[in-house]
Amino acid sequence: MADTRFIGVLDSGVGGLHVLDHLHRVLPGESTVYLADTARLPYGNKSHRTVVTYARQAAFFLLKQQPLKLLVLACNTASAAALSHLQQELPIPVIGTVTATAQAACAQHPKHIAVLATAKTVQWQAYPKILLEEGFSGSVYQQPCPLFVSLVEEGWTDHPVTQAVAKHYLSFVPRETDLMILGCTHYPQLQPLLARLAPHVAVWIDSGEVVAQQVRQQLMHSNDLASGNQGQREYLVTDSPRRFTELAKQFLSRDIVSGQVKRADLA
Ligand code: DGL
């Protein structure tokens, strides 16, 4: 029997739409409900406790909106802080970007990994911890890139200012790096620029495709796949739907239809 329940996707803002876009491509028949906590972003510089609180509130709110079959934490910072909490507390499977991305990185058998991420994802050692758990024994260098989110949201993905900032951040990354993890929702937008500036890096991993494939495998395994060709698409935002819809164009291959985005009050 086909399972018509929704896949919930959580992010602090628009960046998680990159993951959602891949989900739509890989699983077009699945219905999705995306919650962007735009009123409280960014998560990437908040305390661990605050991010866990926000992620829990958002997750339980989503559970009440639609019957969910699975939840995706599309935000790396939320995934770094709250994945284990939500996996314990929610009655459905929860997939987080950090674990999925770290596993995909290990599968490439690199020797020297570098992680670009928000200040907090770096501070909490989220990627090094999971890479170690996955058996990775090479070196892991982490570089916080706090300015990237604003530059991407400005649409400056190849602007001279962004080039200068990217050169600065990459100047700290060890030369021997052979695999780079783009450990934040917004950074895949900068991959062409970053790859140009760091041509010696052989493999670039971003969460979008990786998470979408993991969701597909999970739903196949639990026999919970939907059967139709085109699922429903719902978007909930905690701040202005207009700003979200405008920014979303950068992250989604199909524009959001007006009326699909609704304001949500988590409190
Ligand atoms: N979504 C966040 C992440 O992937 C980036 C934006 C923010 O700091 O809220 O870490």
PDB file of N, CA and C and ligand atoms in Angstrom, residues 11-13 15-16 40-45 74-78 97 117-118 121 149 153 183-187, ligand 1:
ATOM      1  N   ASP A  11      14.388  23.678   8.298  1.00  0.00           N
ATOM      2  CA  ASP A  11      15.616  24.478   8.203  1.00  0.00           C
ATOM      3  C   ASP A  11      15.384  25.802   8.909  1.00  0.00           C
ATOM      4  N   SER A  12      16.493  26.506   9.179  1.00  0.00           N
ATOM      5  CA  SER A  12      16.365  27.840   9.766  1.00  0.00           C
ATOM      6  C   SER A  12      15.834  28.831   8.728  1.00  0.00           C
ATOM      7  N   GLY A  13      16.028  28.547   7.449  1.00  0.00           N
ATOM      8  CA  GLY A  13      15.591  29.523   6.439  1.00  0.00           C
ATOM      9  C   GLY A  13      15.463  28.919   5.058  1.00  0.00           C
ATOM     10  N   GLY A  15      18.069  27.969   2.978  1.00  0.00           N
ATOM     11  CA  GLY A  15      19.142  27.090   2.523  1.00  0.00           C
ATOM     12  C   GLY A  15      18.712  25.637   2.380  1.00  0.00           C
ATOM     13  N   GLY A  16      17.855  25.174   3.276  1.00  0.00           N
ATOM     14  CA  GLY A  16      17.403  23.779   3.232  1.00  0.00           C
ATOM     15  C   GLY A  16      16.605  23.460   1.978  1.00  0.00           C
ATOM     16  N   ARG A  40      13.683  33.344  13.348  1.00  0.00           N
ATOM     17  CA  ARG A  40      14.708  33.146  14.378  1.00  0.00           C
ATOM     18  C   ARG A  40      16.082  32.834  13.799  1.00  0.00           C
ATOM     19  N   LEU A  41      16.210  32.889  12.451  1.00  0.00           N
ATOM     20  CA  LEU A  41      17.519  32.627  11.866  1.00  0.00           C
ATOM     21  C   LEU A  41      18.458  33.805  12.122  1.00  0.00           C
ATOM     22  N   PRO A  42      19.760  33.639  12.026  1.00  0.00           N
ATOM     23  CA  PRO A  42      20.460  32.391  11.732  1.00  0.00           C
ATOM     24  C   PRO A  42      20.597  31.501  12.967  1.00  0.00           C
ATOM     25  N   TYR A  43      20.664  30.194  12.723  1.00  0.00           N
ATOM     26  CA  TYR A  43      20.936  29.249  13.802  1.00  0.00           C
ATOM     27  C   TYR A  43      22.458  29.131  14.018  1.00  0.00           C
ATOM     28  N   GLY A  44      23.216  29.458  12.971  1.00  0.00           N
ATOM     29  CA  GLY A  44      24.651  29.142  12.933  1.00  0.00           C
ATOM     30  C   GLY A  44      25.522  29.868  13.933  1.00  0.00           C
ATOM     31  N   ASN A  45      24.955  30.834  14.661  1.00  0.00           N
ATOM     32  CA  ASN A  45      25.757  31.505  15.694  1.00  0.00           C
ATOM     33  C   ASN A  45      25.061  31.474  17.058  1.00  0.00           C
ATOM     34  N   ALA A  74      17.295  19.560   7.532  1.00  0.00           N
ATOM     35  CA  ALA A  74      18.071  20.017   6.370  1.00  0.00           C
ATOM     36  C   ALA A  74      19.098  21.068   6.746  1.00  0.00           C
ATOM     37  N   CYS A  75      19.044  21.549   7.971  1.00  0.00           N
ATOM     38  CA  CYS A  75      19.969  22.568   8.460  1.00  0.00           C
ATOM     39  C   CYS A  75      21.133  21.864   9.160  1.00  0.00           C
ATOM     40  N   ASN A  76      22.348  22.152   8.716  1.00  0.00           N
ATOM     41  CA  ASN A  76      23.513  21.491   9.322  1.00  0.00           C
ATOM     42  C   ASN A  76      23.665  21.836  10.795  1.00  0.00           C
ATOM     43  N   THR A  77      23.406  23.104  11.137  1.00  0.00           N
ATOM     44  CA  THR A  77      23.574  23.521  12.532  1.00  0.00           C
ATOM     45  C   THR A  77      22.541  22.817  13.414  1.00  0.00           C
ATOM     46  N   ALA A  78      21.297  22.762  12.963  1.00  0.00           N
ATOM     47  CA  ALA A  78      20.248  22.071  13.729  1.00  0.00           C
ATOM     48  C   ALA A  78      20.550  20.580  13.807  1.00  0.00           C
ATOM     49  N   THR A  97      21.448  16.171   8.012  1.00  0.00           N
ATOM     50  CA  THR A  97      22.453  16.425   6.968  1.00  0.00           C
ATOM     51  C   THR A  97      23.871  16.034   7.403  1.00  0.00           C
ATOM     52  N   ALA A 117      31.868  25.185   7.343  1.00  0.00           N
ATOM     53  CA  ALA A 117      30.575  25.157   8.042  1.00  0.00           C
ATOM     54  C   ALA A 117      30.355  26.443   8.834  1.00  0.00           C
ATOM     55  N   THR A 118      29.199  26.519   9.497  1.00  0.00           N
ATOM     56  CA  THR A 118      28.933  27.688  10.348  1.00  0.00           C
ATOM     57  C   THR A 118      29.830  27.613  11.600  1.00  0.00           C
ATOM     58  N   THR A 121      28.561  24.814  14.052  1.00  0.00           N
ATOM     59  CA  THR A 121      28.786  23.433  13.589  1.00  0.00           C
ATOM     60  C   THR A 121      30.260  23.071  13.800  1.00  0.00           C
ATOM     61  N   VAL A 149      26.795  32.833   4.382  1.00  0.00           N
ATOM     62  CA  VAL A 149      25.325  32.775   4.321  1.00  0.00           C
ATOM     63  C   VAL A 149      24.761  34.098   3.804  1.00  0.00           C
ATOM     64  N   GLU A 153      22.761  34.815   0.231  1.00  0.00           N
ATOM     65  CA  GLU A 153      21.389  35.345   0.245  1.00  0.00           C
ATOM     66  C   GLU A 153      21.313  36.673  -0.505  1.00  0.00           C
ATOM     67  N   GLY A 183      29.575  21.974   4.521  1.00  0.00           N
ATOM     68  CA  GLY A 183      28.772  21.605   5.687  1.00  0.00           C
ATOM     69  C   GLY A 183      27.778  22.652   6.138  1.00  0.00           C
ATOM     70  N   CYS A 184      27.188  23.353   5.208  1.00  0.00           N
ATOM     71  CA  CYS A 184      26.155  24.341   5.526  1.00  0.00           C
ATOM     72  C   CYS A 184      25.234  24.422   4.310  1.00  0.00           C
ATOM     73  N   THR A 185      23.953  24.623   4.583  1.00  0.00           N
ATOM     74  CA  THR A 185      22.948  24.611   3.512  1.00  0.00           C
ATOM     75  C   THR A 185      23.259  25.545   2.344  1.00  0.00           C
ATOM     76  N   HIS A 186      23.885  26.678   2.631  1.00  0.00           N
ATOM     77  CA  HIS A 186      24.074  27.697   1.591  1.00  0.00           C
ATOM     78  C   HIS A 186      25.312  27.479   0.713  1.00  0.00           C
ATOM     79  N   TYR A 187      26.271  26.698   1.210  1.00  0.00           N
ATOM     80  CA  TYR A 187      27.561  26.663   0.535  1.00  0.00           C
ATOM     81  C   TYR A 187      27.565  25.988  -0.845  1.00  0.00           C
TER      82      TYR A 187
HETATM   83  N1  DGL B   1      20.964  26.432   7.766  1.00  0.00           N
HETATM   84  C1  DGL B   1      22.207  26.782   8.425  1.00  0.00           C
HETATM   85  C2  DGL B   1      23.178  25.612   8.332  1.00  0.00           C
HETATM   86  O1  DGL B   1      23.124  24.798   7.441  1.00  0.00           O
HETATM   87  C3  DGL B   1      22.813  28.044   7.817  1.00  0.00           C
HETATM   88  C4  DGL B   1      21.994  29.283   8.091  1.00  0.00           C
HETATM   89  C5  DGL B   1      21.887  29.604   9.574  1.00  0.00           C
HETATM   90  O2  DGL B   1      22.920  29.870  10.214  1.00  0.00           O
HETATM   91  O3  DGL B   1      20.759  29.579  10.076  1.00  0.00           O
HETATM   92  O4  DGL B   1      24.030  25.479   9.173  1.00  0.00           O
END
